CSV table of C-alpha atoms in Angstrom, one decimal:
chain,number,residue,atom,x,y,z
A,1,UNK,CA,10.5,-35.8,8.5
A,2,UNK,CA,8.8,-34.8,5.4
A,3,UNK,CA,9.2,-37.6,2.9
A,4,UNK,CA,9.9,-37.4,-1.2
A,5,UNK,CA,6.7,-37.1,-1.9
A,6,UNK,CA,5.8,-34.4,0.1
A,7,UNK,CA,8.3,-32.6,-0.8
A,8,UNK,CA,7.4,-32.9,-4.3
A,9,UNK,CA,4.1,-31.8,-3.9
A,10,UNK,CA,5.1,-28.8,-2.1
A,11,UNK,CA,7.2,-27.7,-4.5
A,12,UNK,CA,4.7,-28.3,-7.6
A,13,UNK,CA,2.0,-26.6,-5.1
A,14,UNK,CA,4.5,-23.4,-5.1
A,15,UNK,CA,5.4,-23.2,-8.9
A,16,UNK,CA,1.0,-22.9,-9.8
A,17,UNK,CA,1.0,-20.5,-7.4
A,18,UNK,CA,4.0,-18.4,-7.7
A,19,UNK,CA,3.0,-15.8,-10.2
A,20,UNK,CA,-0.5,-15.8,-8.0
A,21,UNK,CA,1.6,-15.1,-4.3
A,22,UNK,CA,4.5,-13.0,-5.8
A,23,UNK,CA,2.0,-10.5,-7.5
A,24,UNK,CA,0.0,-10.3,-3.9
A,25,UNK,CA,3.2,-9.6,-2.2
A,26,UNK,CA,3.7,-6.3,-5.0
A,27,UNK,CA,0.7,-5.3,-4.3
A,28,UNK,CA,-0.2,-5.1,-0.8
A,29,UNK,CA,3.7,-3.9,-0.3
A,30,UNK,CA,2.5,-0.9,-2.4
A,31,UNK,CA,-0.3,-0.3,-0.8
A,32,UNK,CA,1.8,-0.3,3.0
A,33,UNK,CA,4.4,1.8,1.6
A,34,UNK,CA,2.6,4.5,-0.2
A,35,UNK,CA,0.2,5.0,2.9
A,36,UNK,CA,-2.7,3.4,1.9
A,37,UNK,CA,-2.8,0.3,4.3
A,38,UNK,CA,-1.8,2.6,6.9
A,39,UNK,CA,0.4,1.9,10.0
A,40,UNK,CA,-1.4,-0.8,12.1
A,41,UNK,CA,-4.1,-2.3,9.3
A,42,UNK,CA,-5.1,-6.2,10.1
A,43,UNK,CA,-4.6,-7.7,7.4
A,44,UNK,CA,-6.4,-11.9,7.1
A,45,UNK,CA,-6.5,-13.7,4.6
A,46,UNK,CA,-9.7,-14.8,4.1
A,47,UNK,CA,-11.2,-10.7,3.6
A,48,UNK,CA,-8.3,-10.0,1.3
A,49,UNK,CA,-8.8,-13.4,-0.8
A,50,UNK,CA,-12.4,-12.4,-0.8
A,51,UNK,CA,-11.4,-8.9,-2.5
A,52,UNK,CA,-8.9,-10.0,-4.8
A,53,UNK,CA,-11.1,-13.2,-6.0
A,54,UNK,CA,-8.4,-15.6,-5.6
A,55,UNK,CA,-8.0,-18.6,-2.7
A,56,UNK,CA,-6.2,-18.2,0.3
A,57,UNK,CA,-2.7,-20.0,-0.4
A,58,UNK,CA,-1.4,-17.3,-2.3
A,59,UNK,CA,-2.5,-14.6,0.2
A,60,UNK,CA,-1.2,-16.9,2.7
A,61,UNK,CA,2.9,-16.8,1.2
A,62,UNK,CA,2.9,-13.5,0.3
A,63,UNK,CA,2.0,-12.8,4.3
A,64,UNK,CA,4.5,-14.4,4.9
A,65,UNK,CA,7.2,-13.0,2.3
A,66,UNK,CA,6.0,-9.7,3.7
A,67,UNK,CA,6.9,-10.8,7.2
A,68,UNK,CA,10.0,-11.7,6.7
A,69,UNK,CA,10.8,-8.4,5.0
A,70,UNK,CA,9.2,-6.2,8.2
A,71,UNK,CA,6.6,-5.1,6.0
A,72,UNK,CA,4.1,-6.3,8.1
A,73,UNK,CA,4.4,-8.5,11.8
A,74,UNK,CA,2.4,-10.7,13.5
A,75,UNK,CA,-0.9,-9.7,14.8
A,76,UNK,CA,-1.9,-10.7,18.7
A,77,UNK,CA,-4.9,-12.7,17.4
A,78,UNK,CA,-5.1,-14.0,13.8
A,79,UNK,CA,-3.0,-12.4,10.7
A,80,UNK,CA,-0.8,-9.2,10.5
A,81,UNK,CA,-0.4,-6.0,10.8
A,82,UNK,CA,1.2,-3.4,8.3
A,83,UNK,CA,3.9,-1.9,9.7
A,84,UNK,CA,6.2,-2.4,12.8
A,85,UNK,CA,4.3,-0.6,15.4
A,86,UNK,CA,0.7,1.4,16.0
A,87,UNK,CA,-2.9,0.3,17.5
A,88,UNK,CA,-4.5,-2.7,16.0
A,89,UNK,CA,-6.6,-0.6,13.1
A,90,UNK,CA,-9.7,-3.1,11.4
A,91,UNK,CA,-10.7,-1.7,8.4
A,92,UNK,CA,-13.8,-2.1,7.2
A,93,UNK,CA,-14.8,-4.8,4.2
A,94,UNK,CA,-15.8,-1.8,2.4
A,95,UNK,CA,-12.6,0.6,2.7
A,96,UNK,CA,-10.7,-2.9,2.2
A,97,UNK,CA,-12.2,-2.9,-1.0
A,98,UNK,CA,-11.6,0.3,-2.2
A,99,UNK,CA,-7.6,0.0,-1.3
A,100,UNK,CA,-7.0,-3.3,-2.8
A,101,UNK,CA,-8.6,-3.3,-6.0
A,102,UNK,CA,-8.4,0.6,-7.1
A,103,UNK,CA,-5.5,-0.6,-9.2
A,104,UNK,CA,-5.5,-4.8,-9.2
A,105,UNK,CA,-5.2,-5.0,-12.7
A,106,UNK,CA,-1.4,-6.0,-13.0
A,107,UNK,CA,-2.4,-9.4,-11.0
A,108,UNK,CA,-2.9,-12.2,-12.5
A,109,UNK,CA,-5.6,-14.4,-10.7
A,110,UNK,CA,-6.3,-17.0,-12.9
A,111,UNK,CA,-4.7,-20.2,-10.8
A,112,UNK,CA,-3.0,-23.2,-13.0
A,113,UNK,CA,-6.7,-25.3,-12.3
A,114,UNK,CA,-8.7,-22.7,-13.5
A,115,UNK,CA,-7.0,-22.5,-16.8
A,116,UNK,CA,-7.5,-25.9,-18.0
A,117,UNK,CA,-11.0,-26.7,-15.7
A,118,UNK,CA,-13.4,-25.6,-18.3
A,119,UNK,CA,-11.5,-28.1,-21.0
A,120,UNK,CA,-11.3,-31.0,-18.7
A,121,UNK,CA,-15.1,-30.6,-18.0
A,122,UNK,CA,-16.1,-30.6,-21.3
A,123,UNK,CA,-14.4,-34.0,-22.3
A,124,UNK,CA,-15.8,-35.4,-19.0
A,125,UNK,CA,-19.2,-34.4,-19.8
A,126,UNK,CA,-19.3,-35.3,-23.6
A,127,UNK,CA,-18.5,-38.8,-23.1
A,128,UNK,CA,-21.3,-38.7,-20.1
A,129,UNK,CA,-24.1,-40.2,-21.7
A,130,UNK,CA,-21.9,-43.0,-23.4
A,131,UNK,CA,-20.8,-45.5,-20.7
A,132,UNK,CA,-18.1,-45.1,-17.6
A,133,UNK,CA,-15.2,-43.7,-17.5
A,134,UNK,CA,-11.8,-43.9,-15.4
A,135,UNK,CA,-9.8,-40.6,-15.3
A,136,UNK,CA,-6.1,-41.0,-15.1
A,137,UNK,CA,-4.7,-38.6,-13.0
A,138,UNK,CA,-0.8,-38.5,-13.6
A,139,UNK,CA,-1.9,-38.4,-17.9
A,140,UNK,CA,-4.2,-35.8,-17.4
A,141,UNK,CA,-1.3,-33.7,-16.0
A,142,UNK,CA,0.9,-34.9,-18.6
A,143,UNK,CA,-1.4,-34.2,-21.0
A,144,UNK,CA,-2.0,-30.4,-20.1
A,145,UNK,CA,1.6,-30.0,-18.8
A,146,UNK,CA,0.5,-29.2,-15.2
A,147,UNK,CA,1.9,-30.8,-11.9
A,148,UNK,CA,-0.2,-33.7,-10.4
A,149,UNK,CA,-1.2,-31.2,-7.4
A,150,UNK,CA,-3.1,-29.0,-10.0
A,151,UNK,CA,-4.7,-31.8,-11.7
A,152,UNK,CA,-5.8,-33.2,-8.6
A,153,UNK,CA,-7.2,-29.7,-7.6
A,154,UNK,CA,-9.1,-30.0,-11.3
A,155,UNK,CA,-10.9,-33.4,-10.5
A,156,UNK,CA,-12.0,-32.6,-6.8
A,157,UNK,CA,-13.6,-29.8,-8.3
A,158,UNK,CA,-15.6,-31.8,-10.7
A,159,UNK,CA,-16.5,-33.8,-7.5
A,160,UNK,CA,-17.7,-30.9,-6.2
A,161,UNK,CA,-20.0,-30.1,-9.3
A,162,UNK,CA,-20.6,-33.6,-8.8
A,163,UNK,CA,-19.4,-34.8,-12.8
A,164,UNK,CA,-17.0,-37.2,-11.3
A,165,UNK,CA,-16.9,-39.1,-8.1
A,166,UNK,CA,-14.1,-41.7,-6.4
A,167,UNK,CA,-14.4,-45.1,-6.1
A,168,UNK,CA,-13.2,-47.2,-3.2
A,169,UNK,CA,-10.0,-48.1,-5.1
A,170,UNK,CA,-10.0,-44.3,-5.1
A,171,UNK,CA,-10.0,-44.1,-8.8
A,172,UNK,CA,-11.7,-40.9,-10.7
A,173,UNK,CA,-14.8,-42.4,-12.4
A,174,UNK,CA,-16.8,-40.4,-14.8
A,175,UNK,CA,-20.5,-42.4,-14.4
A,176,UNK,CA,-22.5,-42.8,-17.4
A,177,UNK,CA,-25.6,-40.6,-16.9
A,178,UNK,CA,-29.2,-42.5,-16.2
A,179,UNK,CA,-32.5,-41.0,-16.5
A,180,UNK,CA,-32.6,-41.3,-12.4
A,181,UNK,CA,-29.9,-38.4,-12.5
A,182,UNK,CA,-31.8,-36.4,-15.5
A,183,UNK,CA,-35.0,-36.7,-13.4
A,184,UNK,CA,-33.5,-35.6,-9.8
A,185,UNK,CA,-31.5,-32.9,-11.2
A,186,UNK,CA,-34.3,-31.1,-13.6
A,187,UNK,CA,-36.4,-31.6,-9.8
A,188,UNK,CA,-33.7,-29.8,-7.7
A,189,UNK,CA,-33.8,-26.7,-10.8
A,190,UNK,CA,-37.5,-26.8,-10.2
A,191,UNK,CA,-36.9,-26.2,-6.7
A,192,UNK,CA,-33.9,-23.7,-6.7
A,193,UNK,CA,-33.8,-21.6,-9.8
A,194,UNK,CA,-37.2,-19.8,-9.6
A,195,UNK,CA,-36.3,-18.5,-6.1
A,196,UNK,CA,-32.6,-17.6,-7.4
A,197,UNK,CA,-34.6,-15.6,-10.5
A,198,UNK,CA,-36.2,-13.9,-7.6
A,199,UNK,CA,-33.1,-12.9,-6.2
A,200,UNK,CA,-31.8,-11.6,-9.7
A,201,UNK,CA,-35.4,-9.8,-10.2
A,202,UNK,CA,-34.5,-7.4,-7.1
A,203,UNK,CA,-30.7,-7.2,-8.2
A,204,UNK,CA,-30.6,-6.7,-11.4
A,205,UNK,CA,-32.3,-3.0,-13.2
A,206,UNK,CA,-34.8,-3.9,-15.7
A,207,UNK,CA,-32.7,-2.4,-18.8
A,208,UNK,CA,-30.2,-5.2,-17.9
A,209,UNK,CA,-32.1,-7.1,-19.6
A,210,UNK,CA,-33.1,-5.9,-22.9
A,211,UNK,CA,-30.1,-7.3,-24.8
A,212,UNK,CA,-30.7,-10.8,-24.1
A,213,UNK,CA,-33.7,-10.5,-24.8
A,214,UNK,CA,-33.5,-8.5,-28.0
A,215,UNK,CA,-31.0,-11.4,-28.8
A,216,UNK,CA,-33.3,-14.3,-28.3
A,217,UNK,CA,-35.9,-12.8,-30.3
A,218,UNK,CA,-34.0,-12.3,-32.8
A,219,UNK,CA,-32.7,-16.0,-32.8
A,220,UNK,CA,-36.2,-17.0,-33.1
A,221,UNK,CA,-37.0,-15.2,-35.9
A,222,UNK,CA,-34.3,-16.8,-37.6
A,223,UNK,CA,-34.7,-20.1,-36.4
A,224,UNK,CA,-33.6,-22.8,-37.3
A,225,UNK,CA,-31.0,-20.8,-39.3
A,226,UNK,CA,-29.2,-19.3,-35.9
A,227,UNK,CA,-27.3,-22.6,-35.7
A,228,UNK,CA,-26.8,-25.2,-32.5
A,229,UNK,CA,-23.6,-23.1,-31.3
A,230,UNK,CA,-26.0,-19.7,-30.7
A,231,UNK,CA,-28.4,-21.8,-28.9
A,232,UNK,CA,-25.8,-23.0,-26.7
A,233,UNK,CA,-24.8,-19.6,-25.6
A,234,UNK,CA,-28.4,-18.8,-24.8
A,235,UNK,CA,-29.2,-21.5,-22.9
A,236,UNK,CA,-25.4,-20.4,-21.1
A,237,UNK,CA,-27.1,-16.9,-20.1
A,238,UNK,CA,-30.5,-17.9,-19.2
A,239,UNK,CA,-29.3,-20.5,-16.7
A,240,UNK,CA,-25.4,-19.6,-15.7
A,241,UNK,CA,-24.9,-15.8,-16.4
A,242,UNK,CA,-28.6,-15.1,-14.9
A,243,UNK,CA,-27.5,-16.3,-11.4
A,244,UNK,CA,-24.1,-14.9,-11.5
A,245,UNK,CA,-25.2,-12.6,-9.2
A,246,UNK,CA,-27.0,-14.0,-6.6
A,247,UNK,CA,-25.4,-13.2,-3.1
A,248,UNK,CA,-26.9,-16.1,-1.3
A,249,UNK,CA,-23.3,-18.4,-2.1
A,250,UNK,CA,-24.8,-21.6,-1.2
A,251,UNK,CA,-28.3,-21.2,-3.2
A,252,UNK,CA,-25.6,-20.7,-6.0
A,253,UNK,CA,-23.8,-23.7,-5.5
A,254,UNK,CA,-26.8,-25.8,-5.4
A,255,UNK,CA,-28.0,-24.9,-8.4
A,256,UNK,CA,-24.4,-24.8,-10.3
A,257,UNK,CA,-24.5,-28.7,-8.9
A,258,UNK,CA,-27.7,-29.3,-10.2
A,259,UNK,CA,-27.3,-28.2,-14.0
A,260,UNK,CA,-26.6,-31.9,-15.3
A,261,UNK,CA,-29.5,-31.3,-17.9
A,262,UNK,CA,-27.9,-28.3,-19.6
A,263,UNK,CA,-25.8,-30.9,-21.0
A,264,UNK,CA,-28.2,-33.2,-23.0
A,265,UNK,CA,-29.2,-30.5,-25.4
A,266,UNK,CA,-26.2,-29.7,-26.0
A,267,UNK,CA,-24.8,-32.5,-26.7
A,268,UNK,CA,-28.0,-33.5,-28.9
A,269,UNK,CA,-27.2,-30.7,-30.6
A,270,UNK,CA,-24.1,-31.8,-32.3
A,271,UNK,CA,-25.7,-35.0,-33.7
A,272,UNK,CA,-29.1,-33.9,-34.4
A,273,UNK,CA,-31.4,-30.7,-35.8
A,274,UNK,CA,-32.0,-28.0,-33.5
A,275,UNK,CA,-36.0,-27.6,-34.4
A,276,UNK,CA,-36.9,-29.0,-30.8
A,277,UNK,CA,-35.3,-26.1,-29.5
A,278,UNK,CA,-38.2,-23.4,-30.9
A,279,UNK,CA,-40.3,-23.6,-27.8
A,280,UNK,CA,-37.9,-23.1,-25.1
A,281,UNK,CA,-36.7,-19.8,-26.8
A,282,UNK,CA,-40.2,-18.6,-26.8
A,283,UNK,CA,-40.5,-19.5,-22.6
A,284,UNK,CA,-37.0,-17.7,-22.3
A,285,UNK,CA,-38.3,-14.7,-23.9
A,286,UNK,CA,-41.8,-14.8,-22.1
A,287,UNK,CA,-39.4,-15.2,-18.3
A,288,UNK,CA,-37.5,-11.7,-19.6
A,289,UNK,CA,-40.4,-10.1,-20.5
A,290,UNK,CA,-42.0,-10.9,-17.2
A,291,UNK,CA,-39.2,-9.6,-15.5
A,292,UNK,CA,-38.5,-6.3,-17.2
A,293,UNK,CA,-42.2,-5.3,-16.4
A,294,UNK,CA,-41.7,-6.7,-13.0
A,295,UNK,CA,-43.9,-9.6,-12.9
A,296,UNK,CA,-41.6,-11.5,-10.8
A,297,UNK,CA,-43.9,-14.5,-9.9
A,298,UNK,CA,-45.3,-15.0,-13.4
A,299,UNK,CA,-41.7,-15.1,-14.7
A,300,UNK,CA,-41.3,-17.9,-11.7
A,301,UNK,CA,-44.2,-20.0,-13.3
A,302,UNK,CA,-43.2,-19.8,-16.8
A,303,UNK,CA,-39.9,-20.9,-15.4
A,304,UNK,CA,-41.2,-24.5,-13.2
A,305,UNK,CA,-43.4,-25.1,-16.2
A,306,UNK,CA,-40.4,-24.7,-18.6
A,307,UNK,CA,-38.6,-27.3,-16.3
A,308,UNK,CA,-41.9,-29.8,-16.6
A,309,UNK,CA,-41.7,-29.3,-20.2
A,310,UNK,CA,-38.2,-30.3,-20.8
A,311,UNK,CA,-38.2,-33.7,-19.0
A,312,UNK,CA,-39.8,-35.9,-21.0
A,313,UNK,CA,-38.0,-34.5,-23.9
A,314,UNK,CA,-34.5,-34.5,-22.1
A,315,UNK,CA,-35.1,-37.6,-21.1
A,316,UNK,CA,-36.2,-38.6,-24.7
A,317,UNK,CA,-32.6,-37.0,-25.9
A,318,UNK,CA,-30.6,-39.0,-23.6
A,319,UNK,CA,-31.8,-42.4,-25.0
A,320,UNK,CA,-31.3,-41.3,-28.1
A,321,UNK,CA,-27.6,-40.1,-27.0
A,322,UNK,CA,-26.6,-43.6,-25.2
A,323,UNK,CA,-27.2,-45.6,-28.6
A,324,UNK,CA,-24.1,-43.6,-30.4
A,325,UNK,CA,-21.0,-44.6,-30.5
A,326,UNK,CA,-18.8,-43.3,-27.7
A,327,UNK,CA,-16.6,-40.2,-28.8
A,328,UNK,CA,-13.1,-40.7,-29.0
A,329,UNK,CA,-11.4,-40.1,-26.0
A,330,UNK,CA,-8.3,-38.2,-24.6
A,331,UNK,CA,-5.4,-40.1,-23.7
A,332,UNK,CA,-6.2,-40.2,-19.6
A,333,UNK,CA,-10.0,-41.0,-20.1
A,334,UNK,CA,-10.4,-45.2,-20.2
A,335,UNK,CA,-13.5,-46.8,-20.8
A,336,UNK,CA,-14.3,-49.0,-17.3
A,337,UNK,CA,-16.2,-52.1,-18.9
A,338,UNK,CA,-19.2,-53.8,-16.9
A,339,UNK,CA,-18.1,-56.6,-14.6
A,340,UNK,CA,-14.7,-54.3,-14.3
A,341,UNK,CA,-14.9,-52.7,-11.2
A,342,UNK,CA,-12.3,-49.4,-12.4
């Protein structure tokens, strides 16, 4: 028998998701009864996740919902099929594609985690270079007035991006950042990024490019005057949009794991004057320009040697960074003292 707690968490687990699974269920039941998933489509929910850009639970209940309605019935193998009757019919990902998300905009795909992840990752990484942290997982629900499930789904993703990790008392511990982690993280960007600038080289056309580069330019003839906030953006599309669309899904989550040092300038930034920051613009630039007349391994090399360049300086900031006084924190972030284990 399923106890309270379960209970509890199934029912939290349903509420985030119920705007998610009820708009799936509107819109594939269009789809079946207007024709376009014809009689006998398989329908799984990992390709139809994949479309609609969403995880699978929500695909998962409104399956189901549709089930129970005769919409769709059991498939032989895995999943459904629309309709009652008819030959198994596998559509390709392509056609898929084209009938789900011809007219997707009514749904709402944004889950409750996703909502309030970017927030929560800021605070944990602004108080990174300043000591350890313990994150408090029932107050940080409180706090953003979401069940325990979705702020639990919040913190294993910071895991993931490796921000936070557990400890054996299974508490959420934000560690203070060392210049071990600096070092191994601006190594693994040496290592990852100029093959995934490759990858965006034979992706993206050439004219893609222009505005961010006509942008950085221009910062840098206005520098210092641009400001700390414009820099931050730039150093956002040189190093997060760029990659966006890299295919290879694990090359991308390597490198998203291994951005820790995007966070030392800017977190410099909002002590200390920007004029550091002149040189990098000028590499960014020189990586576009390479790229827009093709010059795909030149761009590479301006790239490793941009990631040389920036250690000793990074690692300059951070010591600089761990002598200021600790911001002030949010009500589930608590300071874990040395000698206190968290």
């Amino acid at each position: 028998m399923a106890s309270d707690s379960d209970g509890r968490e199934g029912r939290e687990r349903d509420a985030g998701n119920a705007f998610l699974y009820d708009s799936v269920r509107d819109l594939l039941a269009a789809k079946i009864l207007a024709g376009q998933l014809p009689e006998g489509a398989v329908l799984k929910e990992a390709p139809i996740s994949s479309q609609l850009g969403m995880s699978r639970a929500p695909v998962r209940r409104a399956l189901a919902m549709l089930a129970a309605e005769g919409l769709v019935t059991p498939a032989s193998g895995q999943g459904y099929v629309a309709g009652r009757s008819g030959a198994p019919l596998r559509l390709s990902s392509r056609r898929l594609q084209e009938i789900l998300t011809s007219e997707t905009h009514g749904i709402e795909r944004t889950a409750s985690w996703e909502r309030i992840f970017s927030q929560v990752a800021d605070v944990v990484t602004g108080c990174m270079p300043f000591g350890t942290f313990r994150i408090q997982e029932a107050e940080l629900g409180d706090y953003y007035n979401v069940s325990r499930t979705v702020a639990r789904e919040v913190l294993w993703r910071l895991m993931d991006r490796r921000l936070i990790e557990k400890n054996r008392k299974s508490h959420w511990i934000v560690g203070q950042m060392t210049a071990r982690d600096l070092r191994d993280t601006l190594q693994m960007r040496r290592l990852l990024e100029p093959e995934a600038l490759a990858l965006v080289a034979a992706d993206r056309s050439h004219g893609d490019l222009g505005p961010l580069l006509a942008k950085i330019e221009a910062v840098i003839d206005s520098f210092p005057a641009c400001g700390a906030a414009v820099l931050d953006r730039l150093d956002e599309a040189m190093f997060v949009d760029m990659f966006t669309g890299v295919r290879n899904s694990r090359l991308l989550g390597s490198i998203r794991r291994n951005q820790l040092s995007l966070l030392v300038p800017r977190l410099f930034r909002r002590h200390f004057p920007i004029i550091d920051d002149l040189q990098a613009l000028k590499e960014y630039a020189e990586i576009l320009r390479h790229l827009q007349g093709g010059q795909v391994r030149q761009a590479q090399a301006v790239l490793r040697d941009h990631l040389c360049r920036i250690e000793a300086l990074a690692l300059a900031r951070l010591r600089v960074l761990s002598l200021l006084e600790a911001p002030g924190m949010t009500p589930y972030m608590t300071p874990v003292y040395r000698g206190h284990d968290g």
